[in-house]
Amino acid sequence: MKQLLFTNWHLMRWARLAFALFLFSQAYTTGQWFFIAFGLFFLFQVIFNLGCGQNGCTIPNPKKSKNE
């Protein structure tokens, strides 16, 4: 868990963290507490490094063999 949290920080991971913190602050200042759910979603992505990577959200297409 420690390695997952402290390694592989890239631009999108920092952006998700900033957006989660922004949503938490907006929930607190405006009193609209449903923003916390969205903030938790982005914070979950930051902690576990989930979400679309640099290659986008595509499914890898295995190369076909020459016999097919």
C-alpha positions as protocol buffer text, in pm:
chain_id: "A"
residue {
  index: 1
  type: MET
  ca { x: 0 y: 0 z: 0 }
}
residue {
  index: 2
  type: LYS
  ca { x: 283 y: 237 z: 87 }
}
residue {
  index: 3
  type: GLN
  ca { x: 451 y: 176 z: -249 }
}
residue {
  index: 4
  type: LEU
  ca { x: 122 y: 231 z: -435 }
}
residue {
  index: 5
  type: LEU
  ca { x: 64 y: 562 z: -260 }
}
residue {
  index: 6
  type: PHE
  ca { x: 414 y: 708 z: -289 }
}
residue {
  index: 7
  type: THR
  ca { x: 520 y: 603 z: -640 }
}
residue {
  index: 8
  type: ASN
  ca { x: 417 y: 680 z: -997 }
}
residue {
  index: 9
  type: TRP
  ca { x: 288 y: 1036 z: -949 }
}
residue {
  index: 10
  type: HIS
  ca { x: 213 y: 1195 z: -1285 }
}
residue {
  index: 11
  type: LEU
  ca { x: 31 y: 1508 z: -1398 }
}
residue {
  index: 12
  type: MET
  ca { x: -318 y: 1355 z: -1403 }
}
residue {
  index: 13
  type: ARG
  ca { x: -276 y: 1214 z: -1054 }
}
residue {
  index: 14
  type: TRP
  ca { x: -182 y: 1560 z: -923 }
}
residue {
  index: 15
  type: ALA
  ca { x: -474 y: 1712 z: -1113 }
}
residue {
  index: 16
  type: ARG
  ca { x: -719 y: 1462 z: -959 }
}
residue {
  index: 17
  type: LEU
  ca { x: -583 y: 1541 z: -612 }
}
residue {
  index: 18
  type: ALA
  ca { x: -622 y: 1915 z: -671 }
}
residue {
  index: 19
  type: PHE
  ca { x: -977 y: 1868 z: -802 }
}
residue {
  index: 20
  type: ALA
  ca { x: -1072 y: 1647 z: -505 }
}
residue {
  index: 21
  type: LEU
  ca { x: -942 y: 1910 z: -261 }
}
residue {
  index: 22
  type: PHE
  ca { x: -1127 y: 2180 z: -454 }
}
residue {
  index: 23
  type: LEU
  ca { x: -1453 y: 1984 z: -431 }
}
residue {
  index: 24
  type: PHE
  ca { x: -1406 y: 1930 z: -57 }
}
residue {
  index: 25
  type: SER
  ca { x: -1347 y: 2302 z: -4 }
}
residue {
  index: 26
  type: GLN
  ca { x: -1653 y: 2391 z: -213 }
}
residue {
  index: 27
  type: ALA
  ca { x: -1867 y: 2151 z: -14 }
}
residue {
  index: 28
  type: TYR
  ca { x: -1752 y: 2316 z: 306 }
}
residue {
  index: 29
  type: THR
  ca { x: -1785 y: 2680 z: 195 }
}
residue {
  index: 30
  type: THR
  ca { x: -2115 y: 2650 z: 9 }
}
residue {
  index: 31
  type: GLY
  ca { x: -2279 y: 2393 z: 236 }
}
residue {
  index: 32
  type: GLN
  ca { x: -2372 y: 2172 z: -59 }
}
residue {
  index: 33
  type: TRP
  ca { x: -2254 y: 1845 z: 84 }
}
residue {
  index: 34
  type: PHE
  ca { x: -2314 y: 1633 z: -225 }
}
residue {
  index: 35
  type: PHE
  ca { x: -1982 y: 1767 z: -358 }
}
residue {
  index: 36
  type: ILE
  ca { x: -1814 y: 1540 z: -103 }
}
residue {
  index: 37
  type: ALA
  ca { x: -1926 y: 1233 z: -301 }
}
residue {
  index: 38
  type: PHE
  ca { x: -1755 y: 1366 z: -614 }
}
residue {
  index: 39
  type: GLY
  ca { x: -1447 y: 1460 z: -413 }
}
residue {
  index: 40
  type: LEU
  ca { x: -1431 y: 1110 z: -266 }
}
residue {
  index: 41
  type: PHE
  ca { x: -1452 y: 963 z: -615 }
}
residue {
  index: 42
  type: PHE
  ca { x: -1148 y: 1160 z: -731 }
}
residue {
  index: 43
  type: LEU
  ca { x: -963 y: 1098 z: -404 }
}
residue {
  index: 44
  type: PHE
  ca { x: -1021 y: 723 z: -447 }
}
residue {
  index: 45
  type: GLN
  ca { x: -866 y: 748 z: -794 }
}
residue {
  index: 46
  type: VAL
  ca { x: -566 y: 934 z: -650 }
}
residue {
  index: 47
  type: ILE
  ca { x: -503 y: 688 z: -368 }
}
residue {
  index: 48
  type: PHE
  ca { x: -527 y: 374 z: -581 }
}
residue {
  index: 49
  type: ASN
  ca { x: -391 y: 534 z: -902 }
}
residue {
  index: 50
  type: LEU
  ca { x: -698 y: 434 z: -1102 }
}
residue {
  index: 51
  type: GLY
  ca { x: -859 y: 596 z: -1401 }
}
residue {
  index: 52
  type: CYS
  ca { x: -758 y: 646 z: -1757 }
}
residue {
  index: 53
  type: GLY
  ca { x: -385 y: 651 z: -1813 }
}
residue {
  index: 54
  type: GLN
  ca { x: -180 y: 836 z: -2068 }
}
residue {
  index: 55
  type: ASN
  ca { x: -297 y: 600 z: -2344 }
}
residue {
  index: 56
  type: GLY
  ca { x: -663 y: 675 z: -2281 }
}
residue {
  index: 57
  type: CYS
  ca { x: -939 y: 439 z: -2175 }
}
residue {
  index: 58
  type: THR
  ca { x: -900 y: 189 z: -2456 }
}
residue {
  index: 59
  type: ILE
  ca { x: -887 y: -185 z: -2418 }
}
residue {
  index: 60
  type: PRO
  ca { x: -552 y: -326 z: -2533 }
}
residue {
  index: 61
  type: ASN
  ca { x: -580 y: -497 z: -2870 }
}
residue {
  index: 62
  type: PRO
  ca { x: -353 y: -800 z: -2884 }
}
residue {
  index: 63
  type: LYS
  ca { x: -165 y: -837 z: -3209 }
}
residue {
  index: 64
  type: LYS
  ca { x: -295 y: -1113 z: -3431 }
}
residue {
  index: 65
  type: SER
  ca { x: -63 y: -1392 z: -3525 }
}
residue {
  index: 66
  type: LYS
  ca { x: 49 y: -1437 z: -3886 }
}
residue {
  index: 67
  type: ASN
  ca { x: -148 y: -1762 z: -3917 }
}
residue {
  index: 68
  type: GLU
  ca { x: -486 y: -1593 z: -3879 }
}
